PDB file of C-alpha atoms in Angstrom:
ATOM      1  CA  UNK Y   1       8.557   6.253  20.716  1.00  0.00           C
ATOM      2  CA  UNK Y   2      12.138   5.992  19.659  1.00  0.00           C
ATOM      3  CA  UNK Y   3      13.784   7.511  16.827  1.00  0.00           C
ATOM      4  CA  UNK Y   4      16.134   6.211  14.139  1.00  0.00           C
ATOM      5  CA  UNK Y   5      17.682   7.123  10.886  1.00  0.00           C
ATOM      6  CA  UNK Y   6      17.373   3.662   9.153  1.00  0.00           C
ATOM      7  CA  UNK Y   7      15.338   0.608   9.216  1.00  0.00           C
ATOM      8  CA  UNK Y   8      18.411  -1.658  10.116  1.00  0.00           C
ATOM      9  CA  UNK Y   9      19.230   0.588  12.978  1.00  0.00           C
ATOM     10  CA  UNK Y  10      15.916   0.249  14.405  1.00  0.00           C
ATOM     11  CA  UNK Y  11      16.191  -3.633  13.631  1.00  0.00           C
ATOM     12  CA  UNK Y  12      19.355  -3.895  15.677  1.00  0.00           C
ATOM     13  CA  UNK Y  13      17.702  -2.009  18.676  1.00  0.00           C
ATOM     14  CA  UNK Y  14      14.569  -4.561  18.743  1.00  0.00           C
ATOM     15  CA  UNK Y  15      13.149  -7.175  16.831  1.00  0.00           C
ATOM     16  CA  UNK Y  16       9.685  -6.095  17.391  1.00  0.00           C
ATOM     17  CA  UNK Y  17       8.691  -2.415  18.278  1.00  0.00           C
ATOM     18  CA  UNK Y  18       7.235   0.563  16.666  1.00  0.00           C
ATOM     19  CA  UNK Y  19       9.590   3.607  16.232  1.00  0.00           C
ATOM     20  CA  UNK Y  20       9.724   7.039  14.169  1.00  0.00           C
ATOM     21  CA  UNK Y  21      11.999   6.681  11.090  1.00  0.00           C
ATOM     22  CA  UNK Y  22      13.570  10.100  10.074  1.00  0.00           C
ATOM     23  CA  UNK Y  23      14.341  10.706   6.370  1.00  0.00           C
ATOM     24  CA  UNK Y  24      14.930  14.109   4.346  1.00  0.00           C
ATOM     25  CA  UNK Y  25      12.950  15.902   7.509  1.00  0.00           C
ATOM     26  CA  UNK Y  26      10.188  13.666   7.503  1.00  0.00           C
ATOM     27  CA  UNK Y  27       9.378  11.486  10.351  1.00  0.00           C
ATOM     28  CA  UNK Y  28       7.881   8.017   9.310  1.00  0.00           C
ATOM     29  CA  UNK Y  29       6.028   6.028  11.984  1.00  0.00           C
ATOM     30  CA  UNK Y  30       6.953   2.325  11.361  1.00  0.00           C
ATOM     31  CA  UNK Y  31       6.099  -1.052  13.093  1.00  0.00           C
ATOM     32  CA  UNK Y  32       8.406  -3.873  12.677  1.00  0.00           C
ATOM     33  CA  UNK Y  33       8.236  -7.564  13.790  1.00  0.00           C
ATOM     34  CA  UNK Y  34      11.500  -9.744  12.777  1.00  0.00           C
ATOM     35  CA  UNK Y  35      11.067 -13.325  13.228  1.00  0.00           C
ATOM     36  CA  UNK Y  36      14.316 -14.377  11.321  1.00  0.00           C
ATOM     37  CA  UNK Y  37      12.026 -15.454   8.355  1.00  0.00           C
ATOM     38  CA  UNK Y  38      13.220 -15.358   4.462  1.00  0.00           C
ATOM     39  CA  UNK Y  39       9.889 -13.364   3.427  1.00  0.00           C
ATOM     40  CA  UNK Y  40       9.065  -9.914   4.336  1.00  0.00           C
ATOM     41  CA  UNK Y  41       5.256  -8.762   4.634  1.00  0.00           C
ATOM     42  CA  UNK Y  42       4.854  -5.089   4.363  1.00  0.00           C
ATOM     43  CA  UNK Y  43       1.123  -3.639   5.166  1.00  0.00           C
ATOM     44  CA  UNK Y  44       0.465  -0.099   3.599  1.00  0.00           C
ATOM     45  CA  UNK Y  45      -2.426   1.725   5.267  1.00  0.00           C
ATOM     46  CA  UNK Y  46      -6.039   2.272   4.110  1.00  0.00           C
ATOM     47  CA  UNK Y  47      -7.953   5.171   5.250  1.00  0.00           C
ATOM     48  CA  UNK Y  48      -7.340   5.849   8.976  1.00  0.00           C
ATOM     49  CA  UNK Y  49     -10.094   6.485  11.619  1.00  0.00           C
ATOM     50  CA  UNK Y  50      -9.271   9.423  13.606  1.00  0.00           C
ATOM     51  CA  UNK Y  51     -11.292   8.196  16.898  1.00  0.00           C
ATOM     52  CA  UNK Y  52      -7.765   6.761  18.068  1.00  0.00           C
ATOM     53  CA  UNK Y  53      -4.591   8.496  18.712  1.00  0.00           C
ATOM     54  CA  UNK Y  54      -2.310   8.445  16.105  1.00  0.00           C
ATOM     55  CA  UNK Y  55      -0.071   6.698  14.759  1.00  0.00           C
ATOM     56  CA  UNK Y  56      -2.297   3.453  13.865  1.00  0.00           C
ATOM     57  CA  UNK Y  57      -0.118   0.427  12.537  1.00  0.00           C
ATOM     58  CA  UNK Y  58      -3.200  -1.344  10.644  1.00  0.00           C
ATOM     59  CA  UNK Y  59      -3.076  -4.919  10.416  1.00  0.00           C
ATOM     60  CA  UNK Y  60       0.073  -5.182  12.583  1.00  0.00           C
ATOM     61  CA  UNK Y  61      -1.814  -7.706  15.091  1.00  0.00           C
ATOM     62  CA  UNK Y  62      -1.879 -10.018  12.110  1.00  0.00           C
ATOM     63  CA  UNK Y  63       1.812 -10.664  12.532  1.00  0.00           C
ATOM     64  CA  UNK Y  64       1.517 -13.334  15.057  1.00  0.00           C
ATOM     65  CA  UNK Y  65      -0.543 -15.310  12.610  1.00  0.00           C
ATOM     66  CA  UNK Y  66       1.753 -14.971   9.510  1.00  0.00           C
ATOM     67  CA  UNK Y  67       4.904 -17.040   8.564  1.00  0.00           C
ATOM     68  CA  UNK Y  68       6.823 -13.904   7.537  1.00  0.00           C
ATOM     69  CA  UNK Y  69       8.684 -10.942   8.945  1.00  0.00           C
ATOM     70  CA  UNK Y  70       6.179  -8.165   9.029  1.00  0.00           C
ATOM     71  CA  UNK Y  71       6.244  -4.357   8.891  1.00  0.00           C
ATOM     72  CA  UNK Y  72       3.415  -2.008   8.884  1.00  0.00           C
ATOM     73  CA  UNK Y  73       3.411   1.433   7.899  1.00  0.00           C
ATOM     74  CA  UNK Y  74       1.625   4.720   8.746  1.00  0.00           C
ATOM     75  CA  UNK Y  75       1.287   7.731   6.541  1.00  0.00           C
ATOM     76  CA  UNK Y  76       2.994  10.662   7.958  1.00  0.00           C
ATOM     77  CA  UNK Y  77       0.953  13.026   6.150  1.00  0.00           C
ATOM     78  CA  UNK Y  78      -1.972  12.127   8.726  1.00  0.00           C
ATOM     79  CA  UNK Y  79       0.090  14.067  11.483  1.00  0.00           C
ATOM     80  CA  UNK Y  80      -0.518  17.171   9.909  1.00  0.00           C
ATOM     81  CA  UNK Y  81      -4.144  17.656  10.434  1.00  0.00           C
ATOM     82  CA  UNK Y  82      -6.617  15.899  12.805  1.00  0.00           C
ATOM     83  CA  UNK Y  83      -9.382  15.936   9.921  1.00  0.00           C
ATOM     84  CA  UNK Y  84      -7.237  13.730   7.306  1.00  0.00           C
ATOM     85  CA  UNK Y  85      -8.006  10.169   6.925  1.00  0.00           C
ATOM     86  CA  UNK Y  86      -6.072   9.519   3.926  1.00  0.00           C
ATOM     87  CA  UNK Y  87      -3.265  10.870   1.911  1.00  0.00           C
ATOM     88  CA  UNK Y  88      -1.788   8.196  -0.084  1.00  0.00           C
ATOM     89  CA  UNK Y  89       1.850   9.150   1.016  1.00  0.00           C
ATOM     90  CA  UNK Y  90       1.608  12.044  -1.347  1.00  0.00           C
ATOM     91  CA  UNK Y  91       3.326  14.196   0.834  1.00  0.00           C
ATOM     92  CA  UNK Y  92       3.916  18.055  -0.065  1.00  0.00           C
ATOM     93  CA  UNK Y  93       5.072  19.724  -3.136  1.00  0.00           C
ATOM     94  CA  UNK Y  94       8.585  19.806  -2.102  1.00  0.00           C
ATOM     95  CA  UNK Y  95       8.595  16.250  -0.371  1.00  0.00           C
ATOM     96  CA  UNK Y  96       6.868  13.206  -1.853  1.00  0.00           C
ATOM     97  CA  UNK Y  97       6.854  10.710   1.149  1.00  0.00           C
ATOM     98  CA  UNK Y  98       5.771   7.524  -0.957  1.00  0.00           C
ATOM     99  CA  UNK Y  99       9.207   7.861  -2.987  1.00  0.00           C
ATOM    100  CA  UNK Y 100      10.831   8.360   0.158  1.00  0.00           C
ATOM    101  CA  UNK Y 101       9.493   5.292   1.739  1.00  0.00           C
ATOM    102  CA  UNK Y 102      10.172   3.460  -1.030  1.00  0.00           C
ATOM    103  CA  UNK Y 103      13.918   4.454  -0.876  1.00  0.00           C
ATOM    104  CA  UNK Y 104      14.019   3.538   2.877  1.00  0.00           C
ATOM    105  CA  UNK Y 105      12.847   0.068   2.418  1.00  0.00           C
ATOM    106  CA  UNK Y 106      14.902  -0.336  -0.952  1.00  0.00           C
ATOM    107  CA  UNK Y 107      17.765   0.417   1.153  1.00  0.00           C
ATOM    108  CA  UNK Y 108      16.834  -1.907   4.167  1.00  0.00           C
ATOM    109  CA  UNK Y 109      16.315  -5.058   2.159  1.00  0.00           C
ATOM    110  CA  UNK Y 110      19.436  -4.242   0.259  1.00  0.00           C
ATOM    111  CA  UNK Y 111      21.539  -4.102   3.772  1.00  0.00           C
ATOM    112  CA  UNK Y 112      19.999  -7.251   4.800  1.00  0.00           C
ATOM    113  CA  UNK Y 113      20.703  -8.933   1.475  1.00  0.00           C
ATOM    114  CA  UNK Y 114      16.780  -9.466   0.756  1.00  0.00           C
ATOM    115  CA  UNK Y 115      15.615  -9.784  -2.801  1.00  0.00           C
ATOM    116  CA  UNK Y 116      12.460  -8.318  -4.276  1.00  0.00           C
ATOM    117  CA  UNK Y 117      11.085 -11.626  -4.649  1.00  0.00           C
ATOM    118  CA  UNK Y 118      10.857 -12.104  -0.858  1.00  0.00           C
ATOM    119  CA  UNK Y 119       8.768  -8.910  -0.354  1.00  0.00           C
ATOM    120  CA  UNK Y 120       5.132  -9.014  -0.272  1.00  0.00           C
ATOM    121  CA  UNK Y 121       2.914  -5.861  -0.010  1.00  0.00           C
ATOM    122  CA  UNK Y 122      -0.488  -5.851   1.134  1.00  0.00           C
ATOM    123  CA  UNK Y 123      -2.784  -2.864   0.957  1.00  0.00           C
ATOM    124  CA  UNK Y 124      -6.444  -2.204   0.439  1.00  0.00           C
ATOM    125  CA  UNK Y 125      -8.415   1.248  -0.348  1.00  0.00           C
ATOM    126  CA  UNK Y 126      -5.678   4.070  -0.015  1.00  0.00           C
ATOM    127  CA  UNK Y 127      -3.002   1.449   0.534  1.00  0.00           C
ATOM    128  CA  UNK Y 128      -2.615   0.714  -3.046  1.00  0.00           C
ATOM    129  CA  UNK Y 129      -0.839   3.373  -4.152  1.00  0.00           C
ATOM    130  CA  UNK Y 130       2.052   3.436  -1.515  1.00  0.00           C
ATOM    131  CA  UNK Y 131       2.416  -0.396  -2.198  1.00  0.00           C
ATOM    132  CA  UNK Y 132       2.569  -0.094  -6.070  1.00  0.00           C
ATOM    133  CA  UNK Y 133       5.261   2.768  -5.488  1.00  0.00           C
ATOM    134  CA  UNK Y 134       7.370   0.743  -3.101  1.00  0.00           C
ATOM    135  CA  UNK Y 135       7.024  -2.404  -5.525  1.00  0.00           C
ATOM    136  CA  UNK Y 136       8.016  -0.104  -8.154  1.00  0.00           C
ATOM    137  CA  UNK Y 137      11.582  -0.036  -6.742  1.00  0.00           C
ATOM    138  CA  UNK Y 138      11.763  -3.948  -5.692  1.00  0.00           C
ATOM    139  CA  UNK Y 139      11.908  -5.812  -8.666  1.00  0.00           C
ATOM    140  CA  UNK Y 140      10.305  -9.152  -8.564  1.00  0.00           C
ATOM    141  CA  UNK Y 141       8.006  -8.083  -5.625  1.00  0.00           C
ATOM    142  CA  UNK Y 142       4.455  -9.359  -4.940  1.00  0.00           C
ATOM    143  CA  UNK Y 143       1.407  -6.770  -4.207  1.00  0.00           C
ATOM    144  CA  UNK Y 144      -1.865  -7.770  -3.155  1.00  0.00           C
ATOM    145  CA  UNK Y 145      -4.525  -5.058  -3.119  1.00  0.00           C
ATOM    146  CA  UNK Y 146      -8.250  -4.638  -2.490  1.00  0.00           C
ATOM    147  CA  UNK Y 147     -10.497  -2.260  -3.650  1.00  0.00           C
ATOM    148  CA  UNK Y 148      -8.155   0.481  -4.088  1.00  0.00           C
ATOM    149  CA  UNK Y 149      -7.909   4.082  -5.490  1.00  0.00           C
ATOM    150  CA  UNK Y 150      -5.937   3.782  -8.577  1.00  0.00           C
ATOM    151  CA  UNK Y 151      -6.454   7.516  -9.448  1.00  0.00           C
ATOM    152  CA  UNK Y 152      -6.815   9.234  -6.239  1.00  0.00           C
ATOM    153  CA  UNK Y 153      -8.090  12.576  -7.400  1.00  0.00           C
ATOM    154  CA  UNK Y 154     -11.496  10.533  -7.988  1.00  0.00           C
ATOM    155  CA  UNK Y 155     -11.659  10.165  -4.150  1.00  0.00           C
ATOM    156  CA  UNK Y 156     -13.767  12.693  -1.981  1.00  0.00           C
ATOM    157  CA  UNK Y 157     -10.545  12.829   0.362  1.00  0.00           C
ATOM    158  CA  UNK Y 158      -8.423  14.221  -2.083  1.00  0.00           C
ATOM    159  CA  UNK Y 159     -10.119  17.844  -2.092  1.00  0.00           C
ATOM    160  CA  UNK Y 160      -9.804  17.587   1.820  1.00  0.00           C
ATOM    161  CA  UNK Y 161      -5.985  17.122   1.518  1.00  0.00           C
ATOM    162  CA  UNK Y 162      -5.220  19.751  -0.759  1.00  0.00           C
ATOM    163  CA  UNK Y 163      -5.444  22.712   1.426  1.00  0.00           C
ATOM    164  CA  UNK Y 164      -3.342  21.075   4.091  1.00  0.00           C
ATOM    165  CA  UNK Y 165      -0.743  19.543   1.955  1.00  0.00           C
ATOM    166  CA  UNK Y 166      -0.788  21.639  -1.348  1.00  0.00           C
ATOM    167  CA  UNK Y 167      -1.884  25.030  -0.204  1.00  0.00           C
ATOM    168  CA  UNK Y 168      -2.270  27.866  -2.671  1.00  0.00           C
ATOM    169  CA  UNK Y 169      -2.369  25.308  -5.509  1.00  0.00           C
ATOM    170  CA  UNK Y 170      -5.671  24.533  -7.310  1.00  0.00           C
ATOM    171  CA  UNK Y 171      -7.003  20.799  -7.976  1.00  0.00           C
ATOM    172  CA  UNK Y 172      -6.409  20.518 -11.598  1.00  0.00           C
ATOM    173  CA  UNK Y 173      -2.766  22.378 -10.919  1.00  0.00           C
ATOM    174  CA  UNK Y 174      -2.139  19.360  -8.443  1.00  0.00           C
ATOM    175  CA  UNK Y 175      -3.436  16.583 -10.720  1.00  0.00           C
ATOM    176  CA  UNK Y 176      -1.319  17.518 -13.384  1.00  0.00           C
ATOM    177  CA  UNK Y 177       1.720  18.622 -11.775  1.00  0.00           C
ATOM    178  CA  UNK Y 178       1.806  15.430  -9.543  1.00  0.00           C
ATOM    179  CA  UNK Y 179       0.226  12.731 -11.521  1.00  0.00           C
ATOM    180  CA  UNK Y 180       3.092  10.460 -10.510  1.00  0.00           C
ATOM    181  CA  UNK Y 181       1.933  10.446  -6.975  1.00  0.00           C
ATOM    182  CA  UNK Y 182      -1.665   9.860  -7.727  1.00  0.00           C
ATOM    183  CA  UNK Y 183      -2.390   7.516 -10.541  1.00  0.00           C
ATOM    184  CA  UNK Y 184      -0.934   4.142 -10.265  1.00  0.00           C
ATOM    185  CA  UNK Y 185      -0.395   3.561 -14.202  1.00  0.00           C
ATOM    186  CA  UNK Y 186       2.458   5.953 -13.553  1.00  0.00           C
ATOM    187  CA  UNK Y 187       3.950   3.396 -11.283  1.00  0.00           C
ATOM    188  CA  UNK Y 188       4.853   0.553 -13.788  1.00  0.00           C
ATOM    189  CA  UNK Y 189       7.649  -1.900 -12.710  1.00  0.00           C
ATOM    190  CA  UNK Y 190       8.755  -5.248 -12.903  1.00  0.00           C
ATOM    191  CA  UNK Y 191       6.599  -6.773 -10.153  1.00  0.00           C
ATOM    192  CA  UNK Y 192       3.492  -9.115  -9.828  1.00  0.00           C
ATOM    193  CA  UNK Y 193       0.094  -7.860  -8.709  1.00  0.00           C
ATOM    194  CA  UNK Y 194      -3.135  -9.463  -7.419  1.00  0.00           C
ATOM    195  CA  UNK Y 195      -5.982  -6.904  -7.590  1.00  0.00           C
ATOM    196  CA  UNK Y 196      -9.250  -8.111  -6.024  1.00  0.00           C
ATOM    197  CA  UNK Y 197     -12.339  -6.043  -6.426  1.00  0.00           C
ATOM    198  CA  UNK Y 198     -15.557  -6.279  -4.864  1.00  0.00           C
ATOM    199  CA  UNK Y 199     -18.154  -5.500  -7.381  1.00  0.00           C
ATOM    200  CA  UNK Y 200     -20.878  -4.192  -4.891  1.00  0.00           C
ATOM    201  CA  UNK Y 201     -18.379  -1.547  -3.963  1.00  0.00           C
ATOM    202  CA  UNK Y 202     -19.612   0.317  -7.217  1.00  0.00           C
ATOM    203  CA  UNK Y 203     -17.767   3.484  -6.675  1.00  0.00           C
ATOM    204  CA  UNK Y 204     -14.206   1.863  -6.981  1.00  0.00           C
ATOM    205  CA  UNK Y 205     -15.515  -0.594  -9.441  1.00  0.00           C
ATOM    206  CA  UNK Y 206     -16.633   2.167 -11.969  1.00  0.00           C
ATOM    207  CA  UNK Y 207     -14.020   4.644 -11.085  1.00  0.00           C
ATOM    208  CA  UNK Y 208     -10.675   3.204 -10.172  1.00  0.00           C
ATOM    209  CA  UNK Y 209     -10.763  -0.825 -11.097  1.00  0.00           C
ATOM    210  CA  UNK Y 210     -12.362  -0.517 -14.886  1.00  0.00           C
ATOM    211  CA  UNK Y 211     -10.447   2.114 -15.568  1.00  0.00           C
ATOM    212  CA  UNK Y 212      -7.003   0.617 -14.549  1.00  0.00           C
ATOM    213  CA  UNK Y 213      -8.115  -2.703 -16.077  1.00  0.00           C
ATOM    214  CA  UNK Y 214      -8.609  -1.051 -19.281  1.00  0.00           C
ATOM    215  CA  UNK Y 215      -5.280   0.726 -19.496  1.00  0.00           C
ATOM    216  CA  UNK Y 216      -3.443  -2.445 -18.238  1.00  0.00           C
ATOM    217  CA  UNK Y 217      -4.542  -4.501 -21.192  1.00  0.00           C
ATOM    218  CA  UNK Y 218      -4.549  -1.927 -23.760  1.00  0.00           C
ATOM    219  CA  UNK Y 219      -0.825  -0.881 -22.414  1.00  0.00           C
ATOM    220  CA  UNK Y 220       2.628  -2.687 -22.730  1.00  0.00           C
ATOM    221  CA  UNK Y 221       3.095  -2.633 -18.816  1.00  0.00           C
ATOM    222  CA  UNK Y 222       5.826  -4.191 -17.227  1.00  0.00           C
ATOM    223  CA  UNK Y 223       3.754  -5.237 -14.286  1.00  0.00           C
ATOM    224  CA  UNK Y 224       1.996  -8.445 -14.374  1.00  0.00           C
ATOM    225  CA  UNK Y 225      -1.558  -8.155 -13.024  1.00  0.00           C
ATOM    226  CA  UNK Y 226      -4.128 -10.737 -12.049  1.00  0.00           C
ATOM    227  CA  UNK Y 227      -7.514  -9.094 -11.868  1.00  0.00           C
ATOM    228  CA  UNK Y 228     -10.237 -11.228  -9.691  1.00  0.00           C
ATOM    229  CA  UNK Y 229     -13.786  -9.976  -8.995  1.00  0.00           C
ATOM    230  CA  UNK Y 230     -16.282 -11.112  -6.204  1.00  0.00           C
ATOM    231  CA  UNK Y 231     -19.707  -9.723  -4.700  1.00  0.00           C
ATOM    232  CA  UNK Y 232     -20.207  -9.249  -1.055  1.00  0.00           C
ATOM    233  CA  UNK Y 233     -22.848  -6.600  -0.333  1.00  0.00           C
ATOM    234  CA  UNK Y 234     -22.119  -6.994   3.450  1.00  0.00           C
ATOM    235  CA  UNK Y 235     -18.456  -6.032   3.206  1.00  0.00           C
ATOM    236  CA  UNK Y 236     -19.073  -3.533   0.347  1.00  0.00           C
ATOM    237  CA  UNK Y 237     -15.671  -1.118   0.372  1.00  0.00           C
ATOM    238  CA  UNK Y 238     -14.761  -2.540   3.510  1.00  0.00           C
ATOM    239  CA  UNK Y 239     -12.631  -5.535   4.605  1.00  0.00           C
ATOM    240  CA  UNK Y 240     -13.115  -8.931   3.660  1.00  0.00           C
ATOM    241  CA  UNK Y 241     -12.642 -10.342   7.013  1.00  0.00           C
ATOM    242  CA  UNK Y 242      -9.385 -11.695   9.023  1.00  0.00           C
ATOM    243  CA  UNK Y 243      -9.971 -15.186   8.036  1.00  0.00           C
ATOM    244  CA  UNK Y 244     -10.051 -14.475   4.369  1.00  0.00           C
ATOM    245  CA  UNK Y 245      -7.195 -12.216   4.322  1.00  0.00           C
ATOM    246  CA  UNK Y 246      -5.088 -14.524   6.387  1.00  0.00           C
ATOM    247  CA  UNK Y 247      -5.589 -17.169   3.995  1.00  0.00           C
ATOM    248  CA  UNK Y 248      -4.764 -14.596   0.894  1.00  0.00           C
ATOM    249  CA  UNK Y 249      -1.673 -13.799   2.908  1.00  0.00           C
ATOM    250  CA  UNK Y 250      -0.693 -17.473   3.613  1.00  0.00           C
ATOM    251  CA  UNK Y 251      -1.071 -18.255  -0.073  1.00  0.00           C
ATOM    252  CA  UNK Y 252       0.626 -15.147  -1.341  1.00  0.00           C
ATOM    253  CA  UNK Y 253       3.773 -15.850   0.765  1.00  0.00           C
ATOM    254  CA  UNK Y 254       3.907 -19.730  -0.388  1.00  0.00           C
ATOM    255  CA  UNK Y 255       3.640 -18.108  -4.078  1.00  0.00           C
ATOM    256  CA  UNK Y 256       0.654 -20.162  -4.612  1.00  0.00           C
ATOM    257  CA  UNK Y 257      -1.856 -19.230  -7.239  1.00  0.00           C
ATOM    258  CA  UNK Y 258      -4.492 -16.770  -5.579  1.00  0.00           C
ATOM    259  CA  UNK Y 259      -7.619 -18.386  -6.437  1.00  0.00           C
ATOM    260  CA  UNK Y 260     -10.598 -18.874  -3.983  1.00  0.00           C
ATOM    261  CA  UNK Y 261     -13.765 -20.318  -4.221  1.00  0.00           C
ATOM    262  CA  UNK Y 262     -15.842 -16.735  -3.256  1.00  0.00           C
ATOM    263  CA  UNK Y 263     -13.932 -15.113  -6.412  1.00  0.00           C
ATOM    264  CA  UNK Y 264     -16.293 -15.565  -9.383  1.00  0.00           C
ATOM    265  CA  UNK Y 265     -14.585 -13.838 -12.234  1.00  0.00           C
ATOM    266  CA  UNK Y 266     -10.642 -13.606 -12.956  1.00  0.00           C
ATOM    267  CA  UNK Y 267      -8.829 -11.756 -15.924  1.00  0.00           C
ATOM    268  CA  UNK Y 268      -5.207 -12.266 -16.622  1.00  0.00           C
TER     269      UNK Y 268
END
């Protein structure tokens, strides 16, 4: 895997490939597929299965089916221990990976004259936090997220991550000191969000979706959020399937209203 120091440099080398992007002593694995389109679709990763060699570029195979240039990101925190499955791009005390990758993408889109309105972020589960962080720095961007963690410290993987990325710090200390990395309500900005939640995923519905929705409607948030609920016991916390996700992506790229016959409740 080749190493580059900017996204533009990597794109000039090849229109489609995976590579390592170096920034502030951190290696970010990235997949890109440039098709000469106006719109860019960025996939932020959910929990990563450890039964395959890293890095894994989730949903990168979708690229051949979508009418946009595609970027798929991988969380470099997962490279630090084979037992980690998600770290939300939270980085280490000295290095916030989510902030770094946001700066890299902001700089790249500026260098190729792409406005935030033409950037679309797609993340499920652990992919929500980095998607919001990136959108925070891209005015006018659009985020689609599904069954995400809005407060990472409420997830079981949070405790597993601490000894590796935040050694010698207790949980309450990390939550207090680095809340801006683990709480989506701290990532407000001028962007649009479509937040889908499966009610059969009771843990995320009660601990992440509902508290965030309550915060949003009682706040003066800059972000504009449309909340959509569905009920699918079979998929649970998992993916709703390729076909439905293709349909979501197609509507999102066309800036169409994201309403579907399988959505049974919407709040906006």
